[in-house]
Amino acid sequence: MEDIKIITDEPEKKADKKQNIIFAILMTILIALVIVLVTFTFICAPVVIKGDSMNPSLFDGDIIMISKIHKTPVLGDIIVYKKPQEKKITVIKRVVGVAGDIFCMEKNEYNDDILIKQNDPDKTEYILSPSQHLYLKRYYGETIEIKEGEVFTIGDNTTNSIDGRNYGTIQISEIIGIKIN
């Protein structure tokens, strides 16, 4: 009786199986990277806080997430935007004025220059440094009316913030994103 040899391709099947597993893992990683890239480019992104202008709400080194889709802020929103005179610099501030809001420059009981939001029932006062007062008066006069497509921002740490008091209103088109709560 003659021995019959059965030829199998088991080693090839094992190699193919191993290659398929490696390919599947690499494709999964690639798809995950594409999803993260698309998400952080178009939908939301992490932002690291630098500086103290948003204390006590946000501190130096804090990380927040911003929405890049929703770019129509409301009063109280914290936004990230391009600084008007220096487009390469991004800043994070709170929206204190939206279209239709009116701010007036006055003096308080201590003879400080202040900015008061007229249509605010609380009549919130923002102290102006001499340079802030001169800048706003030069570009806006005694009254700042926020126009459609603009917002006015101030840092929560009002005594240590370069914000709308230093460079005026922000175009909504300059907003990069709004903090996700």
mmCIF file with all atom_site columns, C-alpha atoms in Angstrom, residues 27-147:
data_model
loop_
_atom_site.group_PDB
_atom_site.id
_atom_site.type_symbol
_atom_site.label_atom_id
_atom_site.label_alt_id
_atom_site.label_comp_id
_atom_site.label_asym_id
_atom_site.label_entity_id
_atom_site.label_seq_id
_atom_site.pdbx_PDB_ins_code
_atom_site.Cartn_x
_atom_site.Cartn_y
_atom_site.Cartn_z
_atom_site.occupancy
_atom_site.B_iso_or_equiv
_atom_site.pdbx_formal_charge
_atom_site.auth_seq_id
_atom_site.auth_comp_id
_atom_site.auth_asym_id
_atom_site.auth_atom_id
_atom_site.pdbx_PDB_model_num
ATOM 1   C CA . MET A 1 27  ? -6.905  50.200  9.948  1.00 0.00 ? 27  MET A CA 1
ATOM 2   C CA . THR A 1 28  ? -8.605  50.645  13.333 1.00 0.00 ? 28  THR A CA 1
ATOM 3   C CA . ILE A 1 29  ? -5.804  52.934  14.501 1.00 0.00 ? 29  ILE A CA 1
ATOM 4   C CA . LEU A 1 30  ? -5.898  54.894  11.223 1.00 0.00 ? 30  LEU A CA 1
ATOM 5   C CA . ILE A 1 31  ? -9.682  55.343  11.409 1.00 0.00 ? 31  ILE A CA 1
ATOM 6   C CA . ALA A 1 32  ? -9.428  56.456  15.050 1.00 0.00 ? 32  ALA A CA 1
ATOM 7   C CA . LEU A 1 33  ? -6.736  59.004  14.140 1.00 0.00 ? 33  LEU A CA 1
ATOM 8   C CA . VAL A 1 34  ? -8.845  60.360  11.274 1.00 0.00 ? 34  VAL A CA 1
ATOM 9   C CA . ILE A 1 35  ? -11.867 60.694  13.585 1.00 0.00 ? 35  ILE A CA 1
ATOM 10  C CA . VAL A 1 36  ? -9.778  62.536  16.207 1.00 0.00 ? 36  VAL A CA 1
ATOM 11  C CA . LEU A 1 37  ? -8.232  64.798  13.544 1.00 0.00 ? 37  LEU A CA 1
ATOM 12  C CA . VAL A 1 38  ? -11.619 65.683  12.009 1.00 0.00 ? 38  VAL A CA 1
ATOM 13  C CA . THR A 1 39  ? -13.175 66.215  15.457 1.00 0.00 ? 39  THR A CA 1
ATOM 14  C CA . PHE A 1 40  ? -10.396 68.523  16.693 1.00 0.00 ? 40  PHE A CA 1
ATOM 15  C CA . THR A 1 41  ? -10.186 70.397  13.382 1.00 0.00 ? 41  THR A CA 1
ATOM 16  C CA . PHE A 1 42  ? -13.870 71.039  12.718 1.00 0.00 ? 42  PHE A CA 1
ATOM 17  C CA . ILE A 1 43  ? -16.020 70.154  15.741 1.00 0.00 ? 43  ILE A CA 1
ATOM 18  C CA . CYS A 1 44  ? -14.264 70.796  19.063 1.00 0.00 ? 44  CYS A CA 1
ATOM 19  C CA . ALA A 1 45  ? -10.792 71.222  20.468 1.00 0.00 ? 45  ALA A CA 1
ATOM 20  C CA . PRO A 1 46  ? -8.943  71.341  23.768 1.00 0.00 ? 46  PRO A CA 1
ATOM 21  C CA . VAL A 1 47  ? -7.518  74.716  24.800 1.00 0.00 ? 47  VAL A CA 1
ATOM 22  C CA . VAL A 1 48  ? -4.876  75.260  27.473 1.00 0.00 ? 48  VAL A CA 1
ATOM 23  C CA . ILE A 1 49  ? -5.380  78.427  29.520 1.00 0.00 ? 49  ILE A CA 1
ATOM 24  C CA . LYS A 1 50  ? -2.321  80.675  29.609 1.00 0.00 ? 50  LYS A CA 1
ATOM 25  C CA . GLY A 1 51  ? -2.270  83.566  32.042 1.00 0.00 ? 51  GLY A CA 1
ATOM 26  C CA . ASP A 1 52  ? -4.474  84.843  34.822 1.00 0.00 ? 52  ASP A CA 1
ATOM 27  C CA . SER A 1 53  ? -6.952  87.099  32.991 1.00 0.00 ? 53  SER A CA 1
ATOM 28  C CA . MET A 1 54  ? -9.834  84.653  33.516 1.00 0.00 ? 54  MET A CA 1
ATOM 29  C CA . ASN A 1 55  ? -9.283  84.038  37.256 1.00 0.00 ? 55  ASN A CA 1
ATOM 30  C CA . PRO A 1 56  ? -11.230 82.951  39.276 1.00 0.00 ? 56  PRO A CA 1
ATOM 31  C CA . SER A 1 57  ? -13.199 81.070  36.582 1.00 0.00 ? 57  SER A CA 1
ATOM 32  C CA . LEU A 1 58  ? -10.212 79.588  34.765 1.00 0.00 ? 58  LEU A CA 1
ATOM 33  C CA . PHE A 1 59  ? -6.636  79.297  35.950 1.00 0.00 ? 59  PHE A CA 1
ATOM 34  C CA . ASP A 1 60  ? -3.277  79.178  34.195 1.00 0.00 ? 60  ASP A CA 1
ATOM 35  C CA . GLY A 1 61  ? -2.752  75.614  32.966 1.00 0.00 ? 61  GLY A CA 1
ATOM 36  C CA . ASP A 1 62  ? -6.447  74.625  33.001 1.00 0.00 ? 62  ASP A CA 1
ATOM 37  C CA . ILE A 1 63  ? -7.651  72.733  29.937 1.00 0.00 ? 63  ILE A CA 1
ATOM 38  C CA . ILE A 1 64  ? -11.098 73.389  28.493 1.00 0.00 ? 64  ILE A CA 1
ATOM 39  C CA . MET A 1 65  ? -12.964 72.116  25.443 1.00 0.00 ? 65  MET A CA 1
ATOM 40  C CA . ILE A 1 66  ? -14.380 74.537  22.908 1.00 0.00 ? 66  ILE A CA 1
ATOM 41  C CA . SER A 1 67  ? -17.057 73.995  20.299 1.00 0.00 ? 67  SER A CA 1
ATOM 42  C CA . LYS A 1 68  ? -15.961 75.081  16.833 1.00 0.00 ? 68  LYS A CA 1
ATOM 43  C CA . ILE A 1 69  ? -19.403 74.512  15.337 1.00 0.00 ? 69  ILE A CA 1
ATOM 44  C CA . HIS A 1 70  ? -21.497 76.861  17.439 1.00 0.00 ? 70  HIS A CA 1
ATOM 45  C CA . LYS A 1 71  ? -20.049 80.363  16.963 1.00 0.00 ? 71  LYS A CA 1
ATOM 46  C CA . THR A 1 72  ? -22.912 82.617  17.998 1.00 0.00 ? 72  THR A CA 1
ATOM 47  C CA . PRO A 1 73  ? -22.158 83.502  21.603 1.00 0.00 ? 73  PRO A CA 1
ATOM 48  C CA . VAL A 1 74  ? -24.639 84.753  24.167 1.00 0.00 ? 74  VAL A CA 1
ATOM 49  C CA . LEU A 1 75  ? -23.983 86.894  27.223 1.00 0.00 ? 75  LEU A CA 1
ATOM 50  C CA . GLY A 1 76  ? -21.779 85.091  29.701 1.00 0.00 ? 76  GLY A CA 1
ATOM 51  C CA . ASP A 1 77  ? -20.215 82.680  27.205 1.00 0.00 ? 77  ASP A CA 1
ATOM 52  C CA . ILE A 1 78  ? -16.458 82.205  27.388 1.00 0.00 ? 78  ILE A CA 1
ATOM 53  C CA . ILE A 1 79  ? -14.977 82.430  23.902 1.00 0.00 ? 79  ILE A CA 1
ATOM 54  C CA . VAL A 1 80  ? -11.627 81.904  22.218 1.00 0.00 ? 80  VAL A CA 1
ATOM 55  C CA . TYR A 1 81  ? -10.843 84.333  19.406 1.00 0.00 ? 81  TYR A CA 1
ATOM 56  C CA . LYS A 1 82  ? -8.085  85.974  17.414 1.00 0.00 ? 82  LYS A CA 1
ATOM 57  C CA . LYS A 1 83  ? -6.834  89.175  19.021 1.00 0.00 ? 83  LYS A CA 1
ATOM 58  C CA . PRO A 1 84  ? -7.882  92.075  16.743 1.00 0.00 ? 84  PRO A CA 1
ATOM 59  C CA . GLN A 1 85  ? -4.493  93.763  16.242 1.00 0.00 ? 85  GLN A CA 1
ATOM 60  C CA . GLU A 1 86  ? -2.448  90.561  16.447 1.00 0.00 ? 86  GLU A CA 1
ATOM 61  C CA . LYS A 1 87  ? -4.265  87.812  14.526 1.00 0.00 ? 87  LYS A CA 1
ATOM 62  C CA . LYS A 1 88  ? -1.617  85.207  15.409 1.00 0.00 ? 88  LYS A CA 1
ATOM 63  C CA . ILE A 1 89  ? -2.498  85.535  19.106 1.00 0.00 ? 89  ILE A CA 1
ATOM 64  C CA . THR A 1 90  ? -5.581  83.791  20.466 1.00 0.00 ? 90  THR A CA 1
ATOM 65  C CA . VAL A 1 91  ? -7.232  84.928  23.677 1.00 0.00 ? 91  VAL A CA 1
ATOM 66  C CA . ILE A 1 92  ? -9.991  83.657  25.921 1.00 0.00 ? 92  ILE A CA 1
ATOM 67  C CA . LYS A 1 93  ? -12.498 86.073  27.465 1.00 0.00 ? 93  LYS A CA 1
ATOM 68  C CA . ARG A 1 94  ? -16.119 86.332  28.624 1.00 0.00 ? 94  ARG A CA 1
ATOM 69  C CA . VAL A 1 95  ? -18.808 87.909  26.441 1.00 0.00 ? 95  VAL A CA 1
ATOM 70  C CA . VAL A 1 96  ? -20.307 90.891  28.298 1.00 0.00 ? 96  VAL A CA 1
ATOM 71  C CA . GLY A 1 97  ? -21.909 92.632  25.326 1.00 0.00 ? 97  GLY A CA 1
ATOM 72  C CA . VAL A 1 98  ? -23.844 91.430  22.281 1.00 0.00 ? 98  VAL A CA 1
ATOM 73  C CA . ALA A 1 99  ? -25.603 93.182  19.394 1.00 0.00 ? 99  ALA A CA 1
ATOM 74  C CA . GLY A 1 100 ? -27.795 96.009  20.686 1.00 0.00 ? 100 GLY A CA 1
ATOM 75  C CA . ASP A 1 101 ? -25.984 96.438  24.008 1.00 0.00 ? 101 ASP A CA 1
ATOM 76  C CA . ILE A 1 102 ? -24.765 99.931  24.862 1.00 0.00 ? 102 ILE A CA 1
ATOM 77  C CA . PHE A 1 103 ? -21.829 100.820 27.118 1.00 0.00 ? 103 PHE A CA 1
ATOM 78  C CA . CYS A 1 104 ? -21.166 104.355 28.347 1.00 0.00 ? 104 CYS A CA 1
ATOM 79  C CA . MET A 1 105 ? -18.007 105.824 29.806 1.00 0.00 ? 105 MET A CA 1
ATOM 80  C CA . GLU A 1 106 ? -18.532 107.704 33.068 1.00 0.00 ? 106 GLU A CA 1
ATOM 81  C CA . LYS A 1 107 ? -16.808 108.459 36.353 1.00 0.00 ? 107 LYS A CA 1
ATOM 82  C CA . ASN A 1 108 ? -17.681 106.574 39.543 1.00 0.00 ? 108 ASN A CA 1
ATOM 83  C CA . GLU A 1 109 ? -17.856 108.024 43.079 1.00 0.00 ? 109 GLU A CA 1
ATOM 84  C CA . TYR A 1 110 ? -14.071 107.556 43.402 1.00 0.00 ? 110 TYR A CA 1
ATOM 85  C CA . ASN A 1 111 ? -13.492 109.528 40.182 1.00 0.00 ? 111 ASN A CA 1
ATOM 86  C CA . ASP A 1 112 ? -12.355 106.373 38.342 1.00 0.00 ? 112 ASP A CA 1
ATOM 87  C CA . ASP A 1 113 ? -13.120 106.093 34.646 1.00 0.00 ? 113 ASP A CA 1
ATOM 88  C CA . ILE A 1 114 ? -15.643 103.305 34.259 1.00 0.00 ? 114 ILE A CA 1
ATOM 89  C CA . LEU A 1 115 ? -17.578 101.564 31.535 1.00 0.00 ? 115 LEU A CA 1
ATOM 90  C CA . ILE A 1 116 ? -21.234 100.890 32.391 1.00 0.00 ? 116 ILE A CA 1
ATOM 91  C CA . LYS A 1 117 ? -23.553 98.634  30.449 1.00 0.00 ? 117 LYS A CA 1
ATOM 92  C CA . GLN A 1 118 ? -26.690 100.740 30.030 1.00 0.00 ? 118 GLN A CA 1
ATOM 93  C CA . ASN A 1 119 ? -29.236 98.020  29.307 1.00 0.00 ? 119 ASN A CA 1
ATOM 94  C CA . ASP A 1 120 ? -28.024 95.921  32.262 1.00 0.00 ? 120 ASP A CA 1
ATOM 95  C CA . PRO A 1 121 ? -30.411 96.049  35.255 1.00 0.00 ? 121 PRO A CA 1
ATOM 96  C CA . ASP A 1 122 ? -27.397 95.590  37.554 1.00 0.00 ? 122 ASP A CA 1
ATOM 97  C CA . LYS A 1 123 ? -25.538 98.472  35.839 1.00 0.00 ? 123 LYS A CA 1
ATOM 98  C CA . THR A 1 124 ? -22.308 96.467  35.995 1.00 0.00 ? 124 THR A CA 1
ATOM 99  C CA . GLU A 1 125 ? -19.273 98.741  36.148 1.00 0.00 ? 125 GLU A CA 1
ATOM 100 C CA . TYR A 1 126 ? -15.919 97.948  34.561 1.00 0.00 ? 126 TYR A CA 1
ATOM 101 C CA . ILE A 1 127 ? -13.023 100.129 35.696 1.00 0.00 ? 127 ILE A CA 1
ATOM 102 C CA . LEU A 1 128 ? -10.958 101.603 32.868 1.00 0.00 ? 128 LEU A CA 1
ATOM 103 C CA . SER A 1 129 ? -7.258  102.347 33.058 1.00 0.00 ? 129 SER A CA 1
ATOM 104 C CA . PRO A 1 130 ? -6.267  105.726 31.595 1.00 0.00 ? 130 PRO A CA 1
ATOM 105 C CA . SER A 1 131 ? -5.010  104.027 28.403 1.00 0.00 ? 131 SER A CA 1
ATOM 106 C CA . GLN A 1 132 ? -8.211  101.978 28.060 1.00 0.00 ? 132 GLN A CA 1
ATOM 107 C CA . HIS A 1 133 ? -10.312 105.114 28.521 1.00 0.00 ? 133 HIS A CA 1
ATOM 108 C CA . LEU A 1 134 ? -8.301  107.002 25.883 1.00 0.00 ? 134 LEU A CA 1
ATOM 109 C CA . TYR A 1 135 ? -8.473  104.119 23.395 1.00 0.00 ? 135 TYR A CA 1
ATOM 110 C CA . LEU A 1 136 ? -12.231 103.599 23.740 1.00 0.00 ? 136 LEU A CA 1
ATOM 111 C CA . LYS A 1 137 ? -12.954 107.336 23.667 1.00 0.00 ? 137 LYS A CA 1
ATOM 112 C CA . ARG A 1 138 ? -10.785 107.776 20.561 1.00 0.00 ? 138 ARG A CA 1
ATOM 113 C CA . TYR A 1 139 ? -12.454 104.958 18.599 1.00 0.00 ? 139 TYR A CA 1
ATOM 114 C CA . TYR A 1 140 ? -15.995 104.993 19.965 1.00 0.00 ? 140 TYR A CA 1
ATOM 115 C CA . GLY A 1 141 ? -16.612 108.318 21.700 1.00 0.00 ? 141 GLY A CA 1
ATOM 116 C CA . GLU A 1 142 ? -18.382 108.244 25.062 1.00 0.00 ? 142 GLU A CA 1
ATOM 117 C CA . THR A 1 143 ? -20.762 105.448 23.991 1.00 0.00 ? 143 THR A CA 1
ATOM 118 C CA . ILE A 1 144 ? -20.020 102.004 22.598 1.00 0.00 ? 144 ILE A CA 1
ATOM 119 C CA . GLU A 1 145 ? -22.947 100.380 20.804 1.00 0.00 ? 145 GLU A CA 1
ATOM 120 C CA . ILE A 1 146 ? -22.394 96.734  19.958 1.00 0.00 ? 146 ILE A CA 1
ATOM 121 C CA . LYS A 1 147 ? -23.422 96.174  16.346 1.00 0.00 ? 147 LYS A CA 1
#
